[in-house]
Tab-separated table of C-alpha atoms and ligand atoms in Angstrom:
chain	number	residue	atom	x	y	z
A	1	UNK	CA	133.035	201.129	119.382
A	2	UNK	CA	135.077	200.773	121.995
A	3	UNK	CA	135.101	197.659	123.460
A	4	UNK	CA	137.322	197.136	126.433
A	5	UNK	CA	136.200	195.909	129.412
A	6	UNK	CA	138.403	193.023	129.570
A	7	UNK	CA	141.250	191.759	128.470
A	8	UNK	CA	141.928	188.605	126.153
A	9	UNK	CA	143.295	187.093	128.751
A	10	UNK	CA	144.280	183.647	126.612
A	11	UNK	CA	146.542	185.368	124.143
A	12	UNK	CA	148.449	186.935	127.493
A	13	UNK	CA	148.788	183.569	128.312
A	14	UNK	CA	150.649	182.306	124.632
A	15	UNK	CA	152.636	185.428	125.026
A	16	UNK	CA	153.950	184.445	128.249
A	17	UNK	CA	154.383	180.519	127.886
A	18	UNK	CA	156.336	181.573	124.780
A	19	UNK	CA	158.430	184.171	126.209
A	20	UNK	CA	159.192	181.429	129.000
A	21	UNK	CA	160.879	179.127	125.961
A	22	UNK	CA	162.734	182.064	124.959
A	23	UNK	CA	161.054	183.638	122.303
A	24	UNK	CA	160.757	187.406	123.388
A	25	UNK	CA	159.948	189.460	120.151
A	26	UNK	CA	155.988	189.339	120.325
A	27	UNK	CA	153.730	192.405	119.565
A	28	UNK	CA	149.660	192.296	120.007
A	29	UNK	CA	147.622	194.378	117.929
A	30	UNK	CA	144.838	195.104	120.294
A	31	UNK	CA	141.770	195.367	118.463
A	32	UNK	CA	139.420	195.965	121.236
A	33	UNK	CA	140.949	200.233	121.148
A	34	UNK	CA	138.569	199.986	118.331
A	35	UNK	CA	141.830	201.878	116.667
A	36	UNK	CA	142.928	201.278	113.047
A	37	UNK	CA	145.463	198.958	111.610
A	38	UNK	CA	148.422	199.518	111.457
A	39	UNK	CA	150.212	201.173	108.222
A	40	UNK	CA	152.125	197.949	108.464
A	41	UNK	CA	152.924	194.518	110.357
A	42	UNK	CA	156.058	192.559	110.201
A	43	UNK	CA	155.505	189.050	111.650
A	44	UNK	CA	156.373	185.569	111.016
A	45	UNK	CA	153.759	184.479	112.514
A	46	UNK	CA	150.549	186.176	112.867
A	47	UNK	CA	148.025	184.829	115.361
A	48	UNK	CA	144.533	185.084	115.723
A	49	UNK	CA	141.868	184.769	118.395
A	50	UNK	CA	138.436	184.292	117.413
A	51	UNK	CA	134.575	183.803	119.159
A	52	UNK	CA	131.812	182.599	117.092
A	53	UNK	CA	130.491	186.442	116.661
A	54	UNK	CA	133.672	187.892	116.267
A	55	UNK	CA	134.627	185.606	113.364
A	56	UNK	CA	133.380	187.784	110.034
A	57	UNK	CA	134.681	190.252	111.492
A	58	UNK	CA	138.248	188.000	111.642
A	59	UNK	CA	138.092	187.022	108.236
A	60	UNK	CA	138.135	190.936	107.178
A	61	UNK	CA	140.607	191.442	109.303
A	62	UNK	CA	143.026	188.748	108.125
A	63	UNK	CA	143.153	189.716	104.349
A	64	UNK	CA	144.023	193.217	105.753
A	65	UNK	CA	147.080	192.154	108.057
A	66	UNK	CA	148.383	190.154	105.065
A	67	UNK	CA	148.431	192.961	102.867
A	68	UNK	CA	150.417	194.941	105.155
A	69	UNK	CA	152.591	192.771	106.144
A	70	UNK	CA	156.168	192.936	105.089
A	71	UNK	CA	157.626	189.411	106.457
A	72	UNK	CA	157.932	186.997	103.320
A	73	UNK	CA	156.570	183.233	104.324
A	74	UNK	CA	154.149	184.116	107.046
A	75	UNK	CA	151.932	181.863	108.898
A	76	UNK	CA	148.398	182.932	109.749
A	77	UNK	CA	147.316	180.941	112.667
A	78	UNK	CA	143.597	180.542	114.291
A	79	UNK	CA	142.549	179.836	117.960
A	80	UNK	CA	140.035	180.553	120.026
A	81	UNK	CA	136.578	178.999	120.980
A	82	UNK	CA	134.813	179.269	117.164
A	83	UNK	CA	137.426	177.549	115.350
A	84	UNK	CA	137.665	174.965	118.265
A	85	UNK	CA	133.855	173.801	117.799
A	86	UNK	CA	134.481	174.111	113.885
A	87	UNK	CA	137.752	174.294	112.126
A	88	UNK	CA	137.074	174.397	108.590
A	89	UNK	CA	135.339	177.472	109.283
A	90	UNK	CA	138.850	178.719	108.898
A	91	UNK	CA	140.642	176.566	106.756
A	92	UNK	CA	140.290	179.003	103.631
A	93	UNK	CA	141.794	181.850	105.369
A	94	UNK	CA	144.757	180.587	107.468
A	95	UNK	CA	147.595	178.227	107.099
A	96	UNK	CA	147.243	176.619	110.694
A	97	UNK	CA	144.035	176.209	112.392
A	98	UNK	CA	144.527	175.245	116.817
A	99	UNK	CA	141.427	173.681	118.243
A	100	UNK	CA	141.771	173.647	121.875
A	101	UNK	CA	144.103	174.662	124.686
A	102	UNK	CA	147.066	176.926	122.397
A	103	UNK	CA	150.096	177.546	124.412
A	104	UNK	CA	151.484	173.762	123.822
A	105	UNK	CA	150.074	173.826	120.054
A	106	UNK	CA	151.727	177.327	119.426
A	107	UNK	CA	155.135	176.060	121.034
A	108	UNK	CA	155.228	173.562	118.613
A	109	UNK	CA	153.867	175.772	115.671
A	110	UNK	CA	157.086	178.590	116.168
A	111	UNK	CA	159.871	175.756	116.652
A	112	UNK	CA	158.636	174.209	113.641
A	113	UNK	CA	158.400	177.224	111.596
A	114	UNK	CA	162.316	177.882	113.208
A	115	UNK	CA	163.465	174.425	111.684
A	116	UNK	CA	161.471	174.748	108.364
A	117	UNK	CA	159.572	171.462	109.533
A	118	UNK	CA	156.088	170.775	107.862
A	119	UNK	CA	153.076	171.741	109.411
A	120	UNK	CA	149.964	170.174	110.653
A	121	UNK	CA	146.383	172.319	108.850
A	122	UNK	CA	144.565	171.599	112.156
A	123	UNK	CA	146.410	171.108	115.171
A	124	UNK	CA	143.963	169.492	117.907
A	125	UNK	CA	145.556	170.151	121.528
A	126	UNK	CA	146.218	167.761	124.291
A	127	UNK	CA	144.669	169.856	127.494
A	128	UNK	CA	147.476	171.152	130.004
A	129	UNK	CA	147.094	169.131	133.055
A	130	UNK	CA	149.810	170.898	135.112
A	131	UNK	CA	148.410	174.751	135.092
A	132	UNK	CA	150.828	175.926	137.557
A	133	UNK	CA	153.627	175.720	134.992
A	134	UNK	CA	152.480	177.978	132.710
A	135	UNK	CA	153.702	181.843	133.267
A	136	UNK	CA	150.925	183.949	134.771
A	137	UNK	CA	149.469	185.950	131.610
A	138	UNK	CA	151.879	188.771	129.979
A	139	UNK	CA	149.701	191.830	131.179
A	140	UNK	CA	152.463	194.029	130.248
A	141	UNK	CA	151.859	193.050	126.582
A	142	UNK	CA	148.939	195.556	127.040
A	143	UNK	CA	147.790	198.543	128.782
A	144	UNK	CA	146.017	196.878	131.223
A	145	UNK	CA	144.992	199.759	133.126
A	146	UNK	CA	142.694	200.976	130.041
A	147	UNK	CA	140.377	198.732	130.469
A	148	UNK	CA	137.274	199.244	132.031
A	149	UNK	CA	135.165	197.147	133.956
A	150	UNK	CA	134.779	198.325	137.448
A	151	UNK	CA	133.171	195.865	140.722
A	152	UNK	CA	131.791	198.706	143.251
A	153	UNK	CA	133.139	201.431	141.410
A	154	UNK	CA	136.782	199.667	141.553
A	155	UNK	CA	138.854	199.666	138.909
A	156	UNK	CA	138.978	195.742	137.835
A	157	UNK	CA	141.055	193.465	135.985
A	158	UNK	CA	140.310	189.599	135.454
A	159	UNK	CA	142.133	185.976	136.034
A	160	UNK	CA	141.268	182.449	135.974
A	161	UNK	CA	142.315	179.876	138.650
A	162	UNK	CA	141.095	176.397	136.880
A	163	UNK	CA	140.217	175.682	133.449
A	164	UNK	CA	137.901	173.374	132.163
A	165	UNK	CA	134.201	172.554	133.366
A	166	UNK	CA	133.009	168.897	134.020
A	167	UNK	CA	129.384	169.592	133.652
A	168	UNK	CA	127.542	169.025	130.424
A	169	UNK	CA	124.788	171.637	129.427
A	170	UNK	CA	124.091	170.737	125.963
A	171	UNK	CA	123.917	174.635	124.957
A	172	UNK	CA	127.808	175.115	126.271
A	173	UNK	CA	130.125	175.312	123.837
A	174	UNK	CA	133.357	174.996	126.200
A	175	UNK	CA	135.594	173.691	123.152
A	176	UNK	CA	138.332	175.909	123.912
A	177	UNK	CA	138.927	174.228	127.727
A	178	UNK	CA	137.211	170.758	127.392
A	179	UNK	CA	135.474	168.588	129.879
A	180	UNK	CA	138.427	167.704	132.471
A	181	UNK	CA	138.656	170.536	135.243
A	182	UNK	CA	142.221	171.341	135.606
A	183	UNK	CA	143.006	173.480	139.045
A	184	UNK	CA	145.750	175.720	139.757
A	185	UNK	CA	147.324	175.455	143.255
A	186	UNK	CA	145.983	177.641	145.610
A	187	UNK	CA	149.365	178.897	146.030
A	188	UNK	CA	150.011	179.743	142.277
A	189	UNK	CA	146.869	181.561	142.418
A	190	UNK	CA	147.525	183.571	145.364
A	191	UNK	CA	151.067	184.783	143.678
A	192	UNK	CA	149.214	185.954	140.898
A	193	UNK	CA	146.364	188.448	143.168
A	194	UNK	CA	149.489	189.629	145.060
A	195	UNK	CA	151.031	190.385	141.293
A	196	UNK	CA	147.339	192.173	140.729
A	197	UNK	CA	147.913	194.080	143.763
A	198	UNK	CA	151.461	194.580	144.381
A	199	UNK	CA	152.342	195.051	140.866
A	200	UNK	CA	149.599	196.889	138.858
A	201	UNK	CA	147.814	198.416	141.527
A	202	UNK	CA	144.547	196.442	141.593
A	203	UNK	CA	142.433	195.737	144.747
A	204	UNK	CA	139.450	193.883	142.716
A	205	UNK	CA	139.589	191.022	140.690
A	206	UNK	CA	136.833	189.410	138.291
A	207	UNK	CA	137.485	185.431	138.321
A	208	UNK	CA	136.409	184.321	135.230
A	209	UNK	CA	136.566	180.667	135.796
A	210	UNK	CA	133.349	178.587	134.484
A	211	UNK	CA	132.868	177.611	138.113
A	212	UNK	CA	134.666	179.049	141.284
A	213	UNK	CA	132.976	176.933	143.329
A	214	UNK	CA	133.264	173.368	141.651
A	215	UNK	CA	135.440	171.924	144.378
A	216	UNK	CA	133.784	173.814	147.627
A	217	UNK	CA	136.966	172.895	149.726
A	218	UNK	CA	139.238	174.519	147.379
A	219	UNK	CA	137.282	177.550	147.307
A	220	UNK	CA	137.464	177.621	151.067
A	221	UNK	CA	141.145	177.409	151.222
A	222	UNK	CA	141.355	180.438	148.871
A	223	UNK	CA	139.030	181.951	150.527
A	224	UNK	CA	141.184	181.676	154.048
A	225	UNK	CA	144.089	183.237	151.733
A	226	UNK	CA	142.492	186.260	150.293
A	227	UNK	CA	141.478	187.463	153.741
A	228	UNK	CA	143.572	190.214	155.105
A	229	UNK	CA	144.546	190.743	151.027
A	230	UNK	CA	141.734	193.784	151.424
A	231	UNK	CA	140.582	193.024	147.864
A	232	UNK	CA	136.789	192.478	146.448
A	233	UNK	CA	136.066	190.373	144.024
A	234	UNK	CA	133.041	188.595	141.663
A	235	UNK	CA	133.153	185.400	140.195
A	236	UNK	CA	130.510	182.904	138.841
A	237	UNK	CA	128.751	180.001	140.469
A	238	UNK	CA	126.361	177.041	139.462
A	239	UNK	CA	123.537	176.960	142.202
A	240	UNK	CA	124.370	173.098	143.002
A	241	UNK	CA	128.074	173.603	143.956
A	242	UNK	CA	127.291	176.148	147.047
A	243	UNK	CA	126.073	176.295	150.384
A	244	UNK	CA	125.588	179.020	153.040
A	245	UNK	CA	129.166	177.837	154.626
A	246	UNK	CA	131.229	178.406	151.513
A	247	UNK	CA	129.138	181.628	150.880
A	248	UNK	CA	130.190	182.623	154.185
A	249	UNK	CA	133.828	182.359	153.241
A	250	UNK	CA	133.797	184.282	150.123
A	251	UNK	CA	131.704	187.125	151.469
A	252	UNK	CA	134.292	187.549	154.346
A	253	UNK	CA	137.418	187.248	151.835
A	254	UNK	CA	136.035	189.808	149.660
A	255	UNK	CA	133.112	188.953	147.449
A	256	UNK	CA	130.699	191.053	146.853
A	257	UNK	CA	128.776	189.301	143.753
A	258	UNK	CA	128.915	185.838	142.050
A	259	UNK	CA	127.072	185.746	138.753
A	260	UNK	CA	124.967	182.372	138.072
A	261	UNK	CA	124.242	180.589	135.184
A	262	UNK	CA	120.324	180.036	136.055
A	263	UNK	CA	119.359	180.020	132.099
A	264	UNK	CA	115.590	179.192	132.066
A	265	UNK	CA	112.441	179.373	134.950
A	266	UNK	CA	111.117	176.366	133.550
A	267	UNK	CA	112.230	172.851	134.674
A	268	UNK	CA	111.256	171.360	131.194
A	269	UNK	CA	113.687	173.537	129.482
A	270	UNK	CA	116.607	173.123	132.392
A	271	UNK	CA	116.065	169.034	131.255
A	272	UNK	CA	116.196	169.858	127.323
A	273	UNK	CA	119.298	171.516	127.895
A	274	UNK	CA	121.138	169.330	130.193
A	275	UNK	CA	122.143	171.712	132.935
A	276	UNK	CA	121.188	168.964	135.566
A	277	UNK	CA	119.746	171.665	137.660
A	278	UNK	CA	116.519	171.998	139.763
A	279	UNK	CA	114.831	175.501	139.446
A	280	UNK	CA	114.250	174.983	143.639
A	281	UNK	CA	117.590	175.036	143.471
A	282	UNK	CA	118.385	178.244	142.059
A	283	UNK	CA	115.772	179.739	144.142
A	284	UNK	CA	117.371	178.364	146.959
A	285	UNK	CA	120.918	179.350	146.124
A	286	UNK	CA	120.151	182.973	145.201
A	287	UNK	CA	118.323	183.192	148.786
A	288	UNK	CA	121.358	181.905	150.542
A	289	UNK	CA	123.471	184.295	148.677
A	290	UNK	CA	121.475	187.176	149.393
A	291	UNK	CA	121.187	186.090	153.356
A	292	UNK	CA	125.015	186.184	153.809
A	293	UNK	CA	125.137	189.675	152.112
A	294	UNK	CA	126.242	188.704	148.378
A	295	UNK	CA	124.751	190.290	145.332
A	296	UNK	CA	123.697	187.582	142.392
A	297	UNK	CA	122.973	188.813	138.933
A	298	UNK	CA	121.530	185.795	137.014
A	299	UNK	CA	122.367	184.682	133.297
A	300	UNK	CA	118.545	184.126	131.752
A	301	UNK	CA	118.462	182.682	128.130
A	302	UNK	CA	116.017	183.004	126.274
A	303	UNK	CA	114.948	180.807	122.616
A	304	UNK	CA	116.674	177.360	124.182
A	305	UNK	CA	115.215	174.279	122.145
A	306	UNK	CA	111.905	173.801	123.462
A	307	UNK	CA	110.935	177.249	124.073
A	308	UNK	CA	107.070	178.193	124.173
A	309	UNK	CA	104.869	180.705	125.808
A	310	UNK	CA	104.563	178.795	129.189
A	311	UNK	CA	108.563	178.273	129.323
A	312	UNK	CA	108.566	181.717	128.975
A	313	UNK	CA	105.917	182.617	131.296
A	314	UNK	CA	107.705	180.221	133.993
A	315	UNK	CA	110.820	182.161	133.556
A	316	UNK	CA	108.931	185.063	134.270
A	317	UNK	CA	107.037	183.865	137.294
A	318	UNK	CA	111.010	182.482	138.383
A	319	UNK	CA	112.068	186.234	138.100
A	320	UNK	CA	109.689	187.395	140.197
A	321	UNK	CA	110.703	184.939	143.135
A	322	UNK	CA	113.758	185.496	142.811
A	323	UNK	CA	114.507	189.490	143.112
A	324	UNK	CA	117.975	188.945	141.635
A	325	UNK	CA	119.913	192.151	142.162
A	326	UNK	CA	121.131	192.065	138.447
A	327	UNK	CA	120.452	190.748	135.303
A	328	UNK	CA	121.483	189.760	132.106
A	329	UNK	CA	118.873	188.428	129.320
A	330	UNK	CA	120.446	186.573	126.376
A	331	UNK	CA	119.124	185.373	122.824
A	332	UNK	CA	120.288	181.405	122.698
A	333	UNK	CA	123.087	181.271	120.227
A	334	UNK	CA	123.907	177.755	119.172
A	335	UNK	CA	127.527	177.830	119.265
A	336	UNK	CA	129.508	175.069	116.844
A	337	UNK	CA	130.977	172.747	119.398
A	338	UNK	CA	127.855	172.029	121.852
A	339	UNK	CA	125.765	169.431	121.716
A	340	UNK	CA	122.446	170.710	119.998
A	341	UNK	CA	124.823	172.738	117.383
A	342	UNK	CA	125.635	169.523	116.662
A	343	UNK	CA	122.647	167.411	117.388
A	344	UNK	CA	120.042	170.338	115.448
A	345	UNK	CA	117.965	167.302	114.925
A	346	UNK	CA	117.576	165.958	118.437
A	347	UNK	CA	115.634	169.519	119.532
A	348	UNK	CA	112.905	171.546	118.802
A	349	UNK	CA	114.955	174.683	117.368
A	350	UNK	CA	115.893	175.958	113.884
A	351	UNK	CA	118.530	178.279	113.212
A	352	UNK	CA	121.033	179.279	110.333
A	353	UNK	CA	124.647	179.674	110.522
A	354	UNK	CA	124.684	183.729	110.640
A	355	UNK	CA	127.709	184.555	112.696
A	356	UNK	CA	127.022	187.887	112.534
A	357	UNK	CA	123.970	187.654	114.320
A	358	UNK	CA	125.491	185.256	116.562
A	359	UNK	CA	126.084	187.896	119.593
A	360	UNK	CA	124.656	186.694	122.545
A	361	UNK	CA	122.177	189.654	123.112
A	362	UNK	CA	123.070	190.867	119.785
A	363	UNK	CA	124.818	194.554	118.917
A	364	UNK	CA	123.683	196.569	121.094
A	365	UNK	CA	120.406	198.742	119.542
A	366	UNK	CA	120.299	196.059	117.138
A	367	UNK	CA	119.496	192.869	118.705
A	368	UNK	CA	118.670	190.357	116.216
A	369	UNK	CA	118.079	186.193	116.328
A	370	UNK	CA	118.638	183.335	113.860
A	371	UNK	CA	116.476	180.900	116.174
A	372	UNK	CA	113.236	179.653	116.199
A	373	UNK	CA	111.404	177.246	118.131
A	374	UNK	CA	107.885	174.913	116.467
A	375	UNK	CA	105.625	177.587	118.681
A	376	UNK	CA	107.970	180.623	118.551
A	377	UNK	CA	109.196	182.454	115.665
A	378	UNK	CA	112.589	184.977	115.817
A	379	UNK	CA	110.549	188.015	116.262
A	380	UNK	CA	108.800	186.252	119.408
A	381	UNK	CA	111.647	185.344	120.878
A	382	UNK	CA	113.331	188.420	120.154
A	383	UNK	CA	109.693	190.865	121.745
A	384	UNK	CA	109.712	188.182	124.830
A	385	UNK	CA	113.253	188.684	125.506
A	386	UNK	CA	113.080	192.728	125.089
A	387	UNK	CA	109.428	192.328	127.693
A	388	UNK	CA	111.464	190.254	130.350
A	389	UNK	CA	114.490	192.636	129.992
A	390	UNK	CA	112.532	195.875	130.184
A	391	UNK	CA	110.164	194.074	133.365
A	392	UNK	CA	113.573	193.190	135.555
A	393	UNK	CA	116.232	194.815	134.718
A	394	UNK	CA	117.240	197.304	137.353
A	395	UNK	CA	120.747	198.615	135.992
A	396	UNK	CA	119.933	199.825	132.733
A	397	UNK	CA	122.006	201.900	130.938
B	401	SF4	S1	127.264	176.311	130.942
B	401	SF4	FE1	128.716	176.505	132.642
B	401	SF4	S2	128.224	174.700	133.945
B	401	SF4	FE2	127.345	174.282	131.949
B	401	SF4	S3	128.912	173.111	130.834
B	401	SF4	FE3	129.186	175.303	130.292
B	401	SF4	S4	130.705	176.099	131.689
B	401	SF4	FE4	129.940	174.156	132.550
């Protein structure tokens, strides 16, 4: 299958922060062309980025580069959000596992290997607290331009402007970032979209920060800079961090849709979980969206600890109110990293340690769940989640 519709953008990132210390002679193998191997690899140092569904499929993967590999000594290295939440997932498979932020850690890892120095098994990251000095990501490492996800039938490619989120929703696995928001300046960030513009020919970006619109003053100011730019762009929001002012802004610099975490209908769940949310609130900020002119598509979860027939019905009677303009109904995958992965015992949920059914809506055709609440069993969640889809989705296929 082919899967490109965006680009990793975190190994772009190593590539350039590593190209900026002077080490040039770096090759990705980009798996998403859903293209073979290889006949054969010849790396020092082969690194690997990994989410919790993707991981099996990882571990294949590895034994396969290291049989075609022709460098003597190589180091197999591990990043990425699943071995962040849970490192010795990986500790069988590679020499080096990084939890956390990489381009530091991997720094570190190739002037080592240089010098012959020992090496740590897990190497747990301090967080980068000055973004603007690392290189914007090495899109010419790829072909950018092959992948595929368009905003208004414009060709669009993605970027990130802070990193890190400081809420705490207890299903949020955010291992690979951390807590502590880090911004870029709005400066930095306005060199890149020129670079997106000037450079590879884009005139719509997809932000993919956890929040665009933590710090609303911020967002303003960008939003005064990417008028006159004549690009569109989407990018996500939590309902508490908006008003119709900043809304305003962003529809008149170019957005034309912000994607919202709004997870559940029911305010019993939204407590179990942590997301410190009101559903009013929601309501409220999807109506305020839609009265400036910006489409919302909403992020519904279904199977959260807690989950009954009346949760479920309150989601549904949420939907209704809300007449989102898109949506996207997930199966809750506890992620290793977030609070009830970690806390199983604190909530009302069950579930096994099946990566491969660990998809957030599952393969698609073959949706499956390893969760289960004390009044709902997999297959429920799995019908209710297929009912609410089929009932509110509008952009099917
Ligand atoms: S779900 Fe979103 S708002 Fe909540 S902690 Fe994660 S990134 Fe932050």
């Amino acid at each position: 299958m082919n899967e490109k519709v965006y680009p990793s953008l975190g190994l772009l990132y190593l590539s350039a922060f590593l190209k900026k210390h002077g080490y040039e002679d770096i090759s990705l193998i980009d798996m998403n062309d859903g293209k073979p191997l290889p006949s054969f690899v010849d790396a020092d140092i082969v690194g690997f980025y990994s989410t919790t569904p993707q991981f099996p499929t990882v571990l294949k993967i590895v034994k396969e580069i290291k049989n075609i590999n022709r460098a003597k000594d190589s180091l197999y290295i591990i990043g990425g959000p699943h071995v962040s939440g849970k490192p010795e997932d990986a500790e069988d498979n590679f020499d080096i596992v990084v939890a956390g932020e990489g381009e530091m850690a991997l720094l570190d890892i190739v002037r080592k290997k240089e010098k012959n120095e020992k090496q740590e098994r897990v190497v747990r990251c301090a967080y980068m607290s000055d973004l603007d000095s690392i290189p914007f990501p090495d899109r010419d490492l790829i072909d950018i331009r092959s992948y595929k996800y368009r905003l208004n039938g414009h060709l669009t490619t993605t970027m990130v402007t802070s990193r890190g989120c400081p809420f705490g929703c207890k299903f949020c696995a955010n291992n690979a970032w951390g807590k502590t928001l880090r911004m870029r300046s709005l400066q930095n960030v306005f060199g890149e979209v020129k670079l997106l513009k000037d450079k590879y020919g884009y005139d719509s970006i997809m932000f993919f920060d956890d929040t665009m619109t933590v710090d609303k003053k911020r967002m303003n100011g960008l939003c005064e800079l990417l008028k006159g730019l004549g690009i569109i762009y989407r990018c996500f929001i939590r309902s508490d961090t908006v008003n119709e002012n900043v809304l305003t802004n962003m529809r008149d610099s170019g957005c034309v849709e912000v994607g919202v975490g709004l997870e559940s209908g029911s305010q019993r769940i939204l407590d179990i979980v942590g997301k410190e949310e009101k559903v009013g609130t929601n309501l409220s900020a999807i109506k305020a969206c839609h009265k400036v002119g910006l489409r919302v598509k909403g992020f519904i979860v279904i199977g959260l600890p807690g989950e009954d027939k009346e949760s479920v019905r309150e989601t549904i009677d949420f939907l209704e109110k809300a007449d989102l303009d898109d949506i996207d109904i997930t199966l809750y995958k506890p992620y290793p990293g977030s609070v009830i992965y970690k806390e199983k015992e604190k909530f009302d949920i069950n579930f096994t340690d099946d990566y491969e059914k660990a998809w957030y809506k599952g393969r698609p055709e073959s949706y499956s769940t390893n969760v289960s609440t004390k009044s709902l069993t997999s297959d429920d969640i799995l019908v209710l989640r297929n009912q609410i889809e089929n009932r509110f989705k509008k952009n099917r296929g």
